[in-house]
Coordinates of C-alpha atoms in Angstrom, one line a residue:
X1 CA 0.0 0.0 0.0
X2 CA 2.8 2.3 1.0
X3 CA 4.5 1.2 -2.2
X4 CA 1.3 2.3 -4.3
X5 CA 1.6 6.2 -2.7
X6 CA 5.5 6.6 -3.3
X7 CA 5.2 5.7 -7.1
X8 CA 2.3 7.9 -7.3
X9 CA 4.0 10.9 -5.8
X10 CA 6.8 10.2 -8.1
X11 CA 4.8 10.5 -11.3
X12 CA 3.6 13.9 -10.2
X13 CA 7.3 15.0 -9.5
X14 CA 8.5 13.9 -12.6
X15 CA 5.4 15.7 -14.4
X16 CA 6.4 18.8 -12.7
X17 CA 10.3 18.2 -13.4
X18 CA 9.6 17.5 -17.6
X19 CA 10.6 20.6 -19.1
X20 CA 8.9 19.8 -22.4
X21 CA 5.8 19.6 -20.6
X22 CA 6.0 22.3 -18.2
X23 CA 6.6 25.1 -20.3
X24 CA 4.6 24.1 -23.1
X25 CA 1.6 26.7 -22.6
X26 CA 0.8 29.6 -20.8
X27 CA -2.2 29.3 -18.6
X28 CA -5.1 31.1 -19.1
X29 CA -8.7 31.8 -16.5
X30 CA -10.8 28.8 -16.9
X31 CA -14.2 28.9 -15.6
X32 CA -14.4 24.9 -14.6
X33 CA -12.3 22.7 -12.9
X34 CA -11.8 18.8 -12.4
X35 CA -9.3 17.3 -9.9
X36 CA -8.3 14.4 -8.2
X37 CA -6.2 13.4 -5.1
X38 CA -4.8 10.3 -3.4
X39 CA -2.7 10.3 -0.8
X40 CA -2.5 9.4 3.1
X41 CA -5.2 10.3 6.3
X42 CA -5.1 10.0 9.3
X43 CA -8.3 10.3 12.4
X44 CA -6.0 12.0 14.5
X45 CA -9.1 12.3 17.6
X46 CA -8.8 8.4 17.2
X47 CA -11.7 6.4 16.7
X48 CA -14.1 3.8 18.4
X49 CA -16.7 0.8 18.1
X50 CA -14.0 -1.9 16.7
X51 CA -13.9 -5.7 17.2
X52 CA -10.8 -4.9 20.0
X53 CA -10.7 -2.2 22.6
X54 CA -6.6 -1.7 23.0
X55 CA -5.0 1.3 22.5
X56 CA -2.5 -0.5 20.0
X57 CA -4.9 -1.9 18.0
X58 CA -6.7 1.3 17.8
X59 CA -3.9 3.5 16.2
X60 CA -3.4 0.9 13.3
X61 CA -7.0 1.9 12.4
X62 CA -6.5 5.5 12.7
X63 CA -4.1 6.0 9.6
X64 CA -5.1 5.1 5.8
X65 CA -5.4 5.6 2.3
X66 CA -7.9 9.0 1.4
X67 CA -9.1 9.6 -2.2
X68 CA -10.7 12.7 -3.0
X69 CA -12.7 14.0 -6.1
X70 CA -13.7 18.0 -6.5
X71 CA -15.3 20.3 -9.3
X72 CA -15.4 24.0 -9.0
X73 CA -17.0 26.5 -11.2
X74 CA -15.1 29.5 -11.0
X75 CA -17.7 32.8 -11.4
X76 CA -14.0 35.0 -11.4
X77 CA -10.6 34.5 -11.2
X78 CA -10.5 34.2 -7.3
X79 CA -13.7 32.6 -6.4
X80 CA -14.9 29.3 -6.7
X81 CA -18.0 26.8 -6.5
X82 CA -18.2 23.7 -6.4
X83 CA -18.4 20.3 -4.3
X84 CA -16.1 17.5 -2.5
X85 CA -16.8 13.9 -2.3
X86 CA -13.7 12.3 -0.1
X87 CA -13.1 8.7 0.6
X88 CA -10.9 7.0 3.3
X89 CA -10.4 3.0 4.3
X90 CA -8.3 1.4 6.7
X91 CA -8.2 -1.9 8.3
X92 CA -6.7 -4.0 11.1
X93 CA -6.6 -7.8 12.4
X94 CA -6.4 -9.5 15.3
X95 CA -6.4 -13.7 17.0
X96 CA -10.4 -13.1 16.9
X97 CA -11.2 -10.1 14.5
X98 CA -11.1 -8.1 12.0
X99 CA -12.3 -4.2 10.8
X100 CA -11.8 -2.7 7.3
X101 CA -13.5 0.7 8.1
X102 CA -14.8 3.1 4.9
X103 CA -15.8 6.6 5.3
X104 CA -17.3 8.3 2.3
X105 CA -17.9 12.2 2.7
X106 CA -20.0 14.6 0.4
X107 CA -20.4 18.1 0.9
X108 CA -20.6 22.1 -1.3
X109 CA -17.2 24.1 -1.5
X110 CA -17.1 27.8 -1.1
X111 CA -13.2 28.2 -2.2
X112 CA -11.1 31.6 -2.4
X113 CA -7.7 32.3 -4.0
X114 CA -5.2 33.4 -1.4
X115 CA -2.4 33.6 -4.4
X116 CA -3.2 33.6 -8.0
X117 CA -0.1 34.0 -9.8
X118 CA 0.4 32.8 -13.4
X119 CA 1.8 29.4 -12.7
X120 CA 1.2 29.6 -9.1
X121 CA -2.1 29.3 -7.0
X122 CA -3.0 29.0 -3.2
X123 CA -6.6 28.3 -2.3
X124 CA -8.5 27.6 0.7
X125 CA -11.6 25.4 0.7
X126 CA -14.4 25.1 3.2
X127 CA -17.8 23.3 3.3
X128 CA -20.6 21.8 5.0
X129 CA -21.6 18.2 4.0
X130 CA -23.1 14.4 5.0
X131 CA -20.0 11.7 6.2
X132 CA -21.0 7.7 6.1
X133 CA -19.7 5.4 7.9
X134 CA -19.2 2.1 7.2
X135 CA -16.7 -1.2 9.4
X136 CA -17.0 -4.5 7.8
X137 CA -16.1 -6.3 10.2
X138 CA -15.7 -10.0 11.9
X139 CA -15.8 -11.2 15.2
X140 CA -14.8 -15.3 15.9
X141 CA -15.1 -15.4 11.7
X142 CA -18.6 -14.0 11.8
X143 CA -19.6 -10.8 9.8
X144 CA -20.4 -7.7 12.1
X145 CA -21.5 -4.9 9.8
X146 CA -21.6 -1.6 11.8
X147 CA -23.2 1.7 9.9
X148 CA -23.7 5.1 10.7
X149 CA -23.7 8.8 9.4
X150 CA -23.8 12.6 10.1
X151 CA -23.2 16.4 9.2
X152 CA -19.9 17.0 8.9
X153 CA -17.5 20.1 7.9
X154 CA -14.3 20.5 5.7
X155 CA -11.9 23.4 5.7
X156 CA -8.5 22.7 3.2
X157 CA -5.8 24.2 1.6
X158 CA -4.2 23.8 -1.6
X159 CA -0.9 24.4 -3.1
X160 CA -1.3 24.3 -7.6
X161 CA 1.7 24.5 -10.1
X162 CA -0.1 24.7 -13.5
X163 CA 2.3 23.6 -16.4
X164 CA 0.0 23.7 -19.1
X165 CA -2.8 26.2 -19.7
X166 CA -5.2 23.0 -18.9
X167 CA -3.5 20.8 -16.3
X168 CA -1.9 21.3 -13.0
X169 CA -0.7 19.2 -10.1
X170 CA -1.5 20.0 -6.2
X171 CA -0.7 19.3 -2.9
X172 CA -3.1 19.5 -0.5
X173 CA -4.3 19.4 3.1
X174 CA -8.0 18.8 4.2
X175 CA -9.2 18.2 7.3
X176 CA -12.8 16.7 8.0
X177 CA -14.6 17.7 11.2
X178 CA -17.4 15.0 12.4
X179 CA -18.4 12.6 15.4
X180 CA -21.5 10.1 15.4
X181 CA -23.8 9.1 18.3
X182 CA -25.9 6.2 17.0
X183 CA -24.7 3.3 14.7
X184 CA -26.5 0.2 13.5
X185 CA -24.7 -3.2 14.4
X186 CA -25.3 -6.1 12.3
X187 CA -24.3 -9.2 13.9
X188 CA -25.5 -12.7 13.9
X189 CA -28.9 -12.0 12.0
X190 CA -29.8 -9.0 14.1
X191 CA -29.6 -5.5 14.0
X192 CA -29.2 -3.6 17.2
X193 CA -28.8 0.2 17.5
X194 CA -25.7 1.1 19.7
X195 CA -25.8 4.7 21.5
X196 CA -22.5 6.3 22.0
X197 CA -22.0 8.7 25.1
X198 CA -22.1 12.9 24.4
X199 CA -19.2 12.8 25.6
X200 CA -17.4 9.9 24.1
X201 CA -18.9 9.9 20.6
X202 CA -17.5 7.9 17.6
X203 CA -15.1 10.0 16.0
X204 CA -14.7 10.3 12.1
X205 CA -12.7 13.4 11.8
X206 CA -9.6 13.1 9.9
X207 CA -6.7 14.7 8.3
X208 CA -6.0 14.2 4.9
X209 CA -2.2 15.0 3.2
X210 CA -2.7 13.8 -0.9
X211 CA -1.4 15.4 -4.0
X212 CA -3.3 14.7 -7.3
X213 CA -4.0 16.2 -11.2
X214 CA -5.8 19.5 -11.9
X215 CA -7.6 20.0 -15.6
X216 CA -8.7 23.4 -15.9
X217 CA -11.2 24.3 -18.8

């Protein structure tokens, strides 16, 4: 897996480091914009409701892979519109259990320029959305299926080196904001609904550090 994100980090270097590429075209204002990002994310408040309660165990289920897929439409040079959809996994075993955990995370961007120079462009992000929540689990070789959702919030940043008048590569940072109270269990043929405490709520927040392709048109 960690083999996967080093390769992919090197394509986008060498994209940026090809002369013949990068200083083919001039970029010009596009009004619409496709990206995509992969990269690594972490649930730094931790998280809760596995198959094993140790700290340890835990922590290997806090860090993962993130995918991410945005439009904007961009009314003038430094505003834009658009929305997020960001996906995350992770998963963990142990002598009588597994989790593979799956967050998927939808929400409308409000997004300003904070630099807009010709080849350069810093933007911040923010929005207000719906998380899921998903652990496919097993317990003594059983499937436990546990499912839950909520509003959640976004707030990123994002670093863009545009070497064509169409494409660009990023770096980012995003950070989802969100905790759930009530999750469905499935286990053994029934369905039980599990209330977390107020105070002790399952928590989805996560960091997200990817880097992905831009097209501008």
């Amino acid at each position: 897996m960690k083999n996967r994100i080093y390769r992919y980090f090197l394509m986008l270097a060498i994209a940026i480091l090809f002369p013949t590429v990068c200083f083919a075209e001039k970029p010009t204002f596009k009004r619409h914009e496709l990206a995509t990002y992969f990269g690594y994310a972490n649930m730094l408040a931790g998280t809760g409701g596995l198959t094993n309660t140790s700290n340890s165990y835990e922590k290997k289920l806090r860090s993962g892979i993130s995918w991410d897929a945005q439009y904007y439409y961009n009314p003038i040079r430094e505003v834009g519109l658009g929305i997020l959809y960001s996906g995350f996994t992770s998963k963990a075993s142990h002598a009588t259990g597994s989790d593979h955990l799956f967050t998927h995370y939808i929400a409308p961007q409000f997004a300003g320029n904070l630099l807009n120079k010709e080849r350069w462009r810093i933007r911040l992000n923010m929005g207000v959305g719906y998380i899921r929540y998903f652990n496919d689990s097993k317990v003594y070789g059983k499937e436990r299926k546990v499912t839950g959702g909520r509003i959640a919030g976004n707030l990123g940043l994002r670093g863009e080196y545009l070497f064509t008048s169409h494409w660009g590569v990023s770096v980012v940072a995003q950070y989802i904001l969100s905790s759930i109270r009530k999750v469905d269990i499935d286990y053994h043929g029934e369905t039980i609904k599990v209330k977390f405490p107020s105070d002790n709520r399952l928590s989805l927040s996560r960091l997200n550090l990817s880097a992905g392709i831009n097209y501008h048109f």
